[in-house]
PDB file of C-alpha atoms in Angstrom:
ATOM      1  CA  UNK C1336    -125.764-105.323  42.708  1.00 41.00           C
ATOM      2  CA  UNK C1337    -126.575-106.508  46.184  1.00 48.00           C
ATOM      3  CA  UNK C1338    -128.931-104.358  48.307  1.00 75.00           C
ATOM      4  CA  UNK C1339    -127.349-103.750  51.524  1.00 87.00           C
ATOM      5  CA  UNK C1340    -129.670-100.794  52.497  1.00 82.00           C
ATOM      6  CA  UNK C1341    -131.517-103.176  55.416  1.00 88.00           C
ATOM      7  CA  UNK C1342    -128.597-103.967  57.117  1.00 96.00           C
ATOM      8  CA  UNK C1343    -127.916-100.491  57.508  1.00 96.00           C
ATOM      9  CA  UNK C1344    -131.247 -99.111  57.854  1.00 94.00           C
ATOM     10  CA  UNK C1345    -130.405 -98.055  61.616  1.00 96.00           C
ATOM     11  CA  UNK C1346    -126.799 -98.252  63.213  1.00 97.00           C
ATOM     12  CA  UNK C1347    -125.687-101.908  62.681  1.00 98.00           C
ATOM     13  CA  UNK C1348    -123.260-103.662  64.603  1.00 98.00           C
ATOM     14  CA  UNK C1349    -121.479-106.325  62.490  1.00 98.00           C
ATOM     15  CA  UNK C1350    -119.616-109.943  63.827  1.00 98.00           C
ATOM     16  CA  UNK C1351    -117.348-112.062  62.655  1.00 97.00           C
ATOM     17  CA  UNK C1352    -116.364-114.933  63.367  1.00 97.00           C
ATOM     18  CA  UNK C1353    -114.132-117.664  62.127  1.00 97.00           C
ATOM     19  CA  UNK C1354    -115.790-120.825  60.030  1.00 98.00           C
ATOM     20  CA  UNK C1355    -114.924-124.085  61.771  1.00 98.00           C
ATOM     21  CA  UNK C1356    -113.711-122.456  65.033  1.00 97.00           C
ATOM     22  CA  UNK C1357    -114.064-124.748  67.057  1.00 97.00           C
ATOM     23  CA  UNK C1358    -115.638-127.072  64.493  1.00 97.00           C
ATOM     24  CA  UNK C1359    -118.522-126.288  61.563  1.00 98.00           C
ATOM     25  CA  UNK C1360    -121.085-127.605  63.727  1.00 98.00           C
ATOM     26  CA  UNK C1361    -120.206-124.905  66.026  1.00 98.00           C
ATOM     27  CA  UNK C1362    -120.301-122.206  63.576  1.00 98.00           C
ATOM     28  CA  UNK C1363    -123.712-123.146  62.551  1.00 98.00           C
ATOM     29  CA  UNK C1364    -125.058-123.035  66.052  1.00 98.00           C
ATOM     30  CA  UNK C1365    -123.028-119.644  67.055  1.00 98.00           C
ATOM     31  CA  UNK C1366    -124.714-117.871  63.842  1.00 98.00           C
ATOM     32  CA  UNK C1367    -127.839-118.448  64.993  1.00 98.00           C
ATOM     33  CA  UNK C1368    -126.859-117.291  67.863  1.00 98.00           C
ATOM     34  CA  UNK C1369    -126.113-113.668  66.789  1.00 98.00           C
ATOM     35  CA  UNK C1370    -128.811-113.486  64.905  1.00 98.00           C
ATOM     36  CA  UNK C1371    -131.063-114.091  67.086  1.00 98.00           C
ATOM     37  CA  UNK C1372    -128.726-111.599  69.657  1.00 98.00           C
ATOM     38  CA  UNK C1373    -129.697-109.343  66.567  1.00 98.00           C
ATOM     39  CA  UNK C1374    -127.094-108.649  64.894  1.00 98.00           C
ATOM     40  CA  UNK C1375    -127.030-106.582  61.476  1.00 98.00           C
ATOM     41  CA  UNK C1376    -124.398-108.809  59.302  1.00 98.00           C
ATOM     42  CA  UNK C1377    -122.205-111.530  60.264  1.00 98.00           C
ATOM     43  CA  UNK C1378    -118.699-111.876  58.275  1.00 97.00           C
ATOM     44  CA  UNK C1379    -117.895-115.329  57.928  1.00 98.00           C
ATOM     45  CA  UNK C1380    -114.000-115.700  58.155  1.00 96.00           C
ATOM     46  CA  UNK C1381    -112.626-118.625  55.525  1.00 96.00           C
ATOM     47  CA  UNK C1382    -109.628-119.281  57.710  1.00 93.00           C
ATOM     48  CA  UNK C1383    -106.065-118.842  55.716  1.00 84.00           C
ATOM     49  CA  UNK C1384    -102.709-120.409  56.929  1.00 80.00           C
ATOM     50  CA  UNK C1385    -101.201-116.453  56.135  1.00 71.00           C
ATOM     51  CA  UNK C1386    -103.592-114.422  57.539  1.00 55.00           C
ATOM     52  CA  UNK C1387    -101.799-111.290  57.570  1.00 58.00           C
ATOM     53  CA  UNK C1388    -104.449-108.763  58.738  1.00 52.00           C
ATOM     54  CA  UNK C1389    -104.624-110.526  61.970  1.00 58.00           C
ATOM     55  CA  UNK C1390    -103.823-110.654  64.829  1.00 65.00           C
ATOM     56  CA  UNK C1391    -102.813-113.693  67.890  1.00 80.00           C
ATOM     57  CA  UNK C1392    -106.445-113.855  68.682  1.00 88.00           C
ATOM     58  CA  UNK C1393    -107.754-114.396  64.761  1.00 89.00           C
ATOM     59  CA  UNK C1394    -104.878-116.292  63.770  1.00 87.00           C
ATOM     60  CA  UNK C1395    -105.120-118.511  66.450  1.00 92.00           C
ATOM     61  CA  UNK C1396    -109.012-119.801  65.598  1.00 93.00           C
ATOM     62  CA  UNK C1397    -107.546-119.632  61.921  1.00 90.00           C
ATOM     63  CA  UNK C1398    -105.066-122.539  63.024  1.00 92.00           C
ATOM     64  CA  UNK C1399    -108.125-124.002  65.240  1.00 94.00           C
ATOM     65  CA  UNK C1400    -110.236-124.016  61.726  1.00 95.00           C
ATOM     66  CA  UNK C1401    -107.828-125.754  59.723  1.00 93.00           C
ATOM     67  CA  UNK C1402    -106.883-128.401  62.199  1.00 93.00           C
ATOM     68  CA  UNK C1403    -110.221-129.070  62.649  1.00 94.00           C
ATOM     69  CA  UNK C1404    -110.123-129.808  58.635  1.00 95.00           C
ATOM     70  CA  UNK C1405    -112.283-126.692  57.358  1.00 97.00           C
ATOM     71  CA  UNK C1406    -112.356-126.364  53.738  1.00 97.00           C
ATOM     72  CA  UNK C1407    -113.927-123.667  51.789  1.00 97.00           C
ATOM     73  CA  UNK C1408    -116.008-126.257  50.736  1.00 98.00           C
ATOM     74  CA  UNK C1409    -117.285-127.407  53.433  1.00 98.00           C
ATOM     75  CA  UNK C1410    -118.411-123.512  54.542  1.00 98.00           C
ATOM     76  CA  UNK C1411    -120.416-123.489  51.246  1.00 98.00           C
ATOM     77  CA  UNK C1412    -122.162-126.738  53.003  1.00 98.00           C
ATOM     78  CA  UNK C1413    -122.666-125.117  56.608  1.00 98.00           C
ATOM     79  CA  UNK C1414    -123.491-121.830  55.207  1.00 98.00           C
ATOM     80  CA  UNK C1415    -126.103-124.087  52.998  1.00 98.00           C
ATOM     81  CA  UNK C1416    -127.480-125.282  56.498  1.00 98.00           C
ATOM     82  CA  UNK C1417    -127.627-121.995  58.123  1.00 98.00           C
ATOM     83  CA  UNK C1418    -130.022-120.777  54.682  1.00 98.00           C
ATOM     84  CA  UNK C1419    -132.537-123.642  55.832  1.00 98.00           C
ATOM     85  CA  UNK C1420    -133.471-121.506  58.978  1.00 97.00           C
ATOM     86  CA  UNK C1421    -132.201-117.865  58.188  1.00 97.00           C
ATOM     87  CA  UNK C1422    -132.810-117.194  53.854  1.00 95.00           C
ATOM     88  CA  UNK C1423    -132.094-113.688  54.033  1.00 95.00           C
ATOM     89  CA  UNK C1424    -130.110-112.407  56.503  1.00 96.00           C
ATOM     90  CA  UNK C1425    -127.015-110.554  55.334  1.00 97.00           C
ATOM     91  CA  UNK C1426    -124.057-112.856  54.981  1.00 98.00           C
ATOM     92  CA  UNK C1427    -120.882-112.080  53.706  1.00 98.00           C
ATOM     93  CA  UNK C1428    -117.311-113.801  53.922  1.00 98.00           C
ATOM     94  CA  UNK C1429    -113.844-112.241  54.827  1.00 95.00           C
ATOM     95  CA  UNK C1430    -111.364-113.882  53.808  1.00 93.00           C
ATOM     96  CA  UNK C1431    -107.466-113.659  51.992  1.00 90.00           C
ATOM     97  CA  UNK C1432    -106.458-113.252  48.005  1.00 91.00           C
ATOM     98  CA  UNK C1433    -104.943-116.633  47.896  1.00 91.00           C
ATOM     99  CA  UNK C1434    -107.925-118.899  49.220  1.00 93.00           C
ATOM    100  CA  UNK C1435    -110.370-117.592  46.576  1.00 95.00           C
ATOM    101  CA  UNK C1436    -107.772-117.757  43.856  1.00 93.00           C
ATOM    102  CA  UNK C1437    -107.009-120.985  44.520  1.00 94.00           C
ATOM    103  CA  UNK C1438    -110.705-122.016  44.489  1.00 97.00           C
ATOM    104  CA  UNK C1439    -110.962-119.753  40.820  1.00 97.00           C
ATOM    105  CA  UNK C1440    -113.198-116.610  41.210  1.00 96.00           C
ATOM    106  CA  UNK C1441    -115.916-117.940  38.490  1.00 97.00           C
ATOM    107  CA  UNK C1442    -116.108-121.136  41.063  1.00 98.00           C
ATOM    108  CA  UNK C1443    -116.179-118.899  43.876  1.00 98.00           C
ATOM    109  CA  UNK C1444    -118.695-116.172  43.618  1.00 98.00           C
ATOM    110  CA  UNK C1445    -121.109-118.688  41.662  1.00 98.00           C
ATOM    111  CA  UNK C1446    -121.190-120.409  44.787  1.00 98.00           C
ATOM    112  CA  UNK C1447    -121.866-117.059  46.676  1.00 98.00           C
ATOM    113  CA  UNK C1448    -125.066-116.268  44.702  1.00 97.00           C
ATOM    114  CA  UNK C1449    -126.015-119.532  45.147  1.00 98.00           C
ATOM    115  CA  UNK C1450    -125.742-119.052  48.910  1.00 98.00           C
ATOM    116  CA  UNK C1451    -127.370-115.840  48.792  1.00 97.00           C
ATOM    117  CA  UNK C1452    -124.343-114.557  50.231  1.00 97.00           C
ATOM    118  CA  UNK C1453    -124.075-110.709  49.742  1.00 97.00           C
ATOM    119  CA  UNK C1454    -119.984-110.480  49.336  1.00 96.00           C
ATOM    120  CA  UNK C1455    -116.969-110.608  50.393  1.00 97.00           C
ATOM    121  CA  UNK C1456    -114.155-108.702  52.221  1.00 96.00           C
ATOM    122  CA  UNK C1457    -110.592-109.350  51.149  1.00 95.00           C
ATOM    123  CA  UNK C1458    -108.337-107.199  53.483  1.00 90.00           C
ATOM    124  CA  UNK C1459    -104.904-107.770  51.395  1.00 90.00           C
ATOM    125  CA  UNK C1460    -106.727-107.309  47.665  1.00 90.00           C
ATOM    126  CA  UNK C1461    -105.278-103.876  46.812  1.00 85.00           C
ATOM    127  CA  UNK C1462    -108.059-101.853  45.793  1.00 86.00           C
ATOM    128  CA  UNK C1463    -105.680-100.607  42.597  1.00 84.00           C
ATOM    129  CA  UNK C1464    -105.755-104.606  41.804  1.00 87.00           C
ATOM    130  CA  UNK C1465    -109.138-105.679  42.572  1.00 90.00           C
ATOM    131  CA  UNK C1466    -110.835-105.426  39.607  1.00 90.00           C
ATOM    132  CA  UNK C1467    -110.360-108.647  38.340  1.00 90.00           C
ATOM    133  CA  UNK C1468    -112.017-110.163  40.866  1.00 94.00           C
ATOM    134  CA  UNK C1469    -114.673-107.519  40.729  1.00 95.00           C
ATOM    135  CA  UNK C1470    -115.646-108.022  37.479  1.00 96.00           C
ATOM    136  CA  UNK C1471    -116.558-111.657  37.995  1.00 97.00           C
ATOM    137  CA  UNK C1472    -117.999-110.845  41.468  1.00 97.00           C
ATOM    138  CA  UNK C1473    -120.321-108.632  39.901  1.00 96.00           C
ATOM    139  CA  UNK C1474    -121.336-111.097  37.534  1.00 97.00           C
ATOM    140  CA  UNK C1475    -122.943-113.006  40.144  1.00 97.00           C
ATOM    141  CA  UNK C1476    -124.928-110.172  41.745  1.00 96.00           C
ATOM    142  CA  UNK C1477    -121.938-110.188  44.469  1.00 97.00           C
ATOM    143  CA  UNK C1478    -119.930-107.331  46.076  1.00 96.00           C
ATOM    144  CA  UNK C1479    -116.666-106.777  47.051  1.00 96.00           C
ATOM    145  CA  UNK C1480    -116.195-104.766  50.374  1.00 96.00           C
ATOM    146  CA  UNK C1481    -113.674-101.340  49.930  1.00 94.00           C
ATOM    147  CA  UNK C1482    -111.257-101.072  53.128  1.00 93.00           C
ATOM    148  CA  UNK C1483    -110.247 -97.881  54.163  1.00 92.00           C
ATOM    149  CA  UNK C1484    -107.086 -96.985  56.346  1.00 85.00           C
ATOM    150  CA  UNK C1485    -106.063 -94.226  58.226  1.00 80.00           C
ATOM    151  CA  UNK C1486    -103.182 -94.039  55.884  1.00 76.00           C
ATOM    152  CA  UNK C1487    -105.742 -94.074  52.859  1.00 72.00           C
ATOM    153  CA  UNK C1488    -106.174 -90.383  53.265  1.00 74.00           C
ATOM    154  CA  UNK C1489    -104.772 -89.561  49.226  1.00 79.00           C
ATOM    155  CA  UNK C1490    -107.125 -92.366  48.335  1.00 90.00           C
ATOM    156  CA  UNK C1491    -110.308 -91.872  50.053  1.00 92.00           C
ATOM    157  CA  UNK C1492    -112.251 -90.558  47.098  1.00 93.00           C
ATOM    158  CA  UNK C1493    -111.016 -93.354  44.291  1.00 93.00           C
ATOM    159  CA  UNK C1494    -112.157 -95.832  46.748  1.00 94.00           C
ATOM    160  CA  UNK C1495    -115.076 -94.220  48.009  1.00 95.00           C
ATOM    161  CA  UNK C1496    -116.486 -93.474  44.485  1.00 95.00           C
ATOM    162  CA  UNK C1497    -115.741 -97.216  43.260  1.00 94.00           C
ATOM    163  CA  UNK C1498    -117.422 -98.415  46.685  1.00 95.00           C
ATOM    164  CA  UNK C1499    -120.519-100.869  47.346  1.00 94.00           C
ATOM    165  CA  UNK C1500    -122.066-102.456  49.588  1.00 96.00           C
ATOM    166  CA  UNK C1501    -120.700-100.778  52.276  1.00 97.00           C
ATOM    167  CA  UNK C1502    -117.072 -98.875  53.157  1.00 97.00           C
ATOM    168  CA  UNK C1503    -114.755-100.834  55.922  1.00 96.00           C
ATOM    169  CA  UNK C1504    -113.484 -98.328  57.923  1.00 94.00           C
ATOM    170  CA  UNK C1505    -109.929 -99.302  59.608  1.00 91.00           C
ATOM    171  CA  UNK C1506    -109.763 -98.153  62.986  1.00 82.00           C
ATOM    172  CA  UNK C1507    -106.041 -98.028  63.613  1.00 66.00           C
ATOM    173  CA  UNK C1508    -102.782 -99.069  62.131  1.00 54.00           C
ATOM    174  CA  UNK C1509    -102.249-102.724  62.552  1.00 44.00           C
ATOM    175  CA  UNK C1510    -103.335-105.560  62.604  1.00 44.00           C
ATOM    176  CA  UNK C1511    -107.000-107.203  64.189  1.00 47.00           C
ATOM    177  CA  UNK C1512    -107.090-106.942  67.800  1.00 42.00           C
ATOM    178  CA  UNK C1513    -108.734-105.298  70.876  1.00 46.00           C
ATOM    179  CA  UNK C1514    -107.703-102.288  71.780  1.00 44.00           C
ATOM    180  CA  UNK C1515    -108.191 -99.202  74.160  1.00 48.00           C
ATOM    181  CA  UNK C1516    -107.064 -96.280  71.590  1.00 50.00           C
ATOM    182  CA  UNK C1517    -107.887 -95.478  68.011  1.00 53.00           C
ATOM    183  CA  UNK C1518    -106.700 -93.242  65.294  1.00 55.00           C
ATOM    184  CA  UNK C1519    -107.780 -89.663  66.730  1.00 61.00           C
ATOM    185  CA  UNK C1520    -108.834 -88.299  63.115  1.00 83.00           C
ATOM    186  CA  UNK C1521    -111.234 -91.257  62.251  1.00 90.00           C
ATOM    187  CA  UNK C1522    -114.603 -88.517  62.704  1.00 91.00           C
ATOM    188  CA  UNK C1523    -112.794 -86.664  59.823  1.00 90.00           C
ATOM    189  CA  UNK C1524    -111.917 -89.577  57.682  1.00 92.00           C
ATOM    190  CA  UNK C1525    -116.015 -90.353  57.857  1.00 94.00           C
ATOM    191  CA  UNK C1526    -116.515 -87.009  56.709  1.00 94.00           C
ATOM    192  CA  UNK C1527    -114.016 -87.089  54.104  1.00 94.00           C
ATOM    193  CA  UNK C1528    -115.689 -90.174  52.451  1.00 95.00           C
ATOM    194  CA  UNK C1529    -119.200 -88.691  52.940  1.00 96.00           C
ATOM    195  CA  UNK C1530    -118.209 -85.982  50.602  1.00 95.00           C
ATOM    196  CA  UNK C1531    -118.163 -88.782  47.855  1.00 95.00           C
ATOM    197  CA  UNK C1532    -120.550 -91.240  48.260  1.00 96.00           C
ATOM    198  CA  UNK C1533    -123.745 -92.376  50.383  1.00 95.00           C
ATOM    199  CA  UNK C1534    -122.426 -95.754  50.718  1.00 96.00           C
ATOM    200  CA  UNK C1535    -122.681 -96.781  54.425  1.00 97.00           C
ATOM    201  CA  UNK C1536    -119.019 -96.543  56.478  1.00 97.00           C
ATOM    202  CA  UNK C1537    -118.698 -99.100  59.354  1.00 97.00           C
ATOM    203  CA  UNK C1538    -115.759 -98.902  61.716  1.00 96.00           C
ATOM    204  CA  UNK C1539    -113.665-101.821  62.388  1.00 92.00           C
ATOM    205  CA  UNK C1540    -110.409-103.367  64.282  1.00 87.00           C
ATOM    206  CA  UNK C1541    -110.010-103.135  67.874  1.00 84.00           C
ATOM    207  CA  UNK C1542    -113.872-102.115  69.302  1.00 92.00           C
ATOM    208  CA  UNK C1543    -114.338-104.650  72.039  1.00 91.00           C
ATOM    209  CA  UNK C1544    -117.060-102.614  74.503  1.00 95.00           C
ATOM    210  CA  UNK C1545    -120.309-101.797  74.678  1.00 96.00           C
ATOM    211  CA  UNK C1546    -118.659 -97.262  75.145  1.00 95.00           C
ATOM    212  CA  UNK C1547    -116.256 -97.889  71.894  1.00 94.00           C
ATOM    213  CA  UNK C1548    -119.349 -99.518  69.741  1.00 96.00           C
ATOM    214  CA  UNK C1549    -121.446 -96.246  71.065  1.00 97.00           C
ATOM    215  CA  UNK C1550    -118.648 -94.081  70.344  1.00 94.00           C
ATOM    216  CA  UNK C1551    -118.053 -95.690  66.304  1.00 95.00           C
ATOM    217  CA  UNK C1552    -121.573 -96.025  65.727  1.00 97.00           C
ATOM    218  CA  UNK C1553    -122.192 -92.078  66.886  1.00 96.00           C
ATOM    219  CA  UNK C1554    -119.374 -90.810  64.080  1.00 95.00           C
ATOM    220  CA  UNK C1555    -119.948 -93.811  61.335  1.00 97.00           C
ATOM    221  CA  UNK C1556    -123.352 -96.230  60.354  1.00 97.00           C
ATOM    222  CA  UNK C1557    -122.180 -99.422  62.488  1.00 97.00           C
ATOM    223  CA  UNK C1558    -119.651-101.169  64.298  1.00 97.00           C
ATOM    224  CA  UNK C1559    -117.638-104.315  63.381  1.00 97.00           C
ATOM    225  CA  UNK C1560    -116.110-106.693  65.876  1.00 96.00           C
ATOM    226  CA  UNK C1561    -114.210-109.752  65.807  1.00 92.00           C
ATOM    227  CA  UNK C1562    -111.616-110.403  67.579  1.00 92.00           C
ATOM    228  CA  UNK C1563    -114.499-109.813  70.900  1.00 94.00           C
ATOM    229  CA  UNK C1564    -116.494-112.742  69.818  1.00 97.00           C
ATOM    230  CA  UNK C1565    -113.381-115.009  68.597  1.00 96.00           C
ATOM    231  CA  UNK C1566    -112.100-114.514  72.083  1.00 96.00           C
ATOM    232  CA  UNK C1567    -115.240-115.359  74.065  1.00 97.00           C
ATOM    233  CA  UNK C1568    -115.071-118.676  71.571  1.00 97.00           C
ATOM    234  CA  UNK C1569    -111.240-119.552  72.569  1.00 96.00           C
ATOM    235  CA  UNK C1570    -112.354-119.341  75.799  1.00 97.00           C
ATOM    236  CA  UNK C1571    -115.679-121.332  75.951  1.00 98.00           C
ATOM    237  CA  UNK C1572    -115.302-123.586  73.261  1.00 96.00           C
ATOM    238  CA  UNK C1573    -118.379-125.589  72.490  1.00 96.00           C
ATOM    239  CA  UNK C1574    -119.864-123.976  75.270  1.00 98.00           C
ATOM    240  CA  UNK C1575    -119.396-120.316  74.092  1.00 98.00           C
ATOM    241  CA  UNK C1576    -123.255-119.611  72.774  1.00 98.00           C
ATOM    242  CA  UNK C1577    -124.684-117.762  75.671  1.00 98.00           C
ATOM    243  CA  UNK C1578    -121.448-115.673  76.193  1.00 98.00           C
ATOM    244  CA  UNK C1579    -121.884-114.790  72.596  1.00 98.00           C
ATOM    245  CA  UNK C1580    -125.499-114.555  72.899  1.00 98.00           C
ATOM    246  CA  UNK C1581    -124.924-112.063  75.991  1.00 98.00           C
ATOM    247  CA  UNK C1582    -121.632-109.793  74.352  1.00 98.00           C
ATOM    248  CA  UNK C1583    -123.844-109.361  71.339  1.00 98.00           C
ATOM    249  CA  UNK C1584    -127.006-108.244  72.543  1.00 98.00           C
ATOM    250  CA  UNK C1585    -124.933-105.546  74.819  1.00 98.00           C
ATOM    251  CA  UNK C1586    -123.320-104.563  71.718  1.00 98.00           C
ATOM    252  CA  UNK C1587    -126.367-104.245  69.632  1.00 98.00           C
ATOM    253  CA  UNK C1588    -128.143-102.104  72.185  1.00 98.00           C
ATOM    254  CA  UNK C1589    -124.832 -99.690  71.981  1.00 98.00           C
ATOM    255  CA  UNK C1590    -125.029 -99.099  68.618  1.00 98.00           C
ATOM    256  CA  UNK C1591    -128.564 -98.660  68.399  1.00 96.00           C
ATOM    257  CA  UNK C1592    -128.041 -96.165  71.245  1.00 97.00           C
ATOM    258  CA  UNK C1593    -125.857 -93.611  68.504  1.00 95.00           C
ATOM    259  CA  UNK C1594    -129.002 -93.606  66.473  1.00 87.00           C
TER     260      UNK C1594
END
């Protein structure tokens, strides 16, 4: 399978944006900006009309992207352009089961391999039902990233033993969106995961500032941020790049302080 080791050779800051928000030319620019700011890995969201794991910020970004006529094929073309400058930078897609299934598992993962993607995160694909997609993903050297939530305690061993790439630990119950507080047992969950696997663990959902990124990186292998970056794009639109750069740079430094 793909090698995620370079992503986690130090505490990782993982950034998410919705592809096509506000348009795909800007997505290409924003990815370049985040790479220059030092992020470890970028999750590119494939917009979906019913993003059940998302709060208002990312749901609205999906709507903006779809209104700008963003399609999966156009996103693939944008990644092809990104690869001209950033051939090997770690990228994964984040989307829902429906867009991948509708596109066709074989066709989708073959395209991911051609674009040198590391894999995909599918929040609404239950662990118990992921095997069909995972077998095809493996054929094309793609990883389906496993997610563990605070309510997953009885299933942690099963998910951890099967996990590849990294484990996405959901910080709190509910949908994505910036938060002031998180589940109190995250450190215990990370320790339990580490009993069963050496696969890195990154914590996401709700992280918005440097102190939170630092605290999450102290107990895990990195922090994931989506809504805070997407909200910058919503505010500044075509002019968001310098604000994205400054934000990501600070968050990278906060995560690395936890090393």
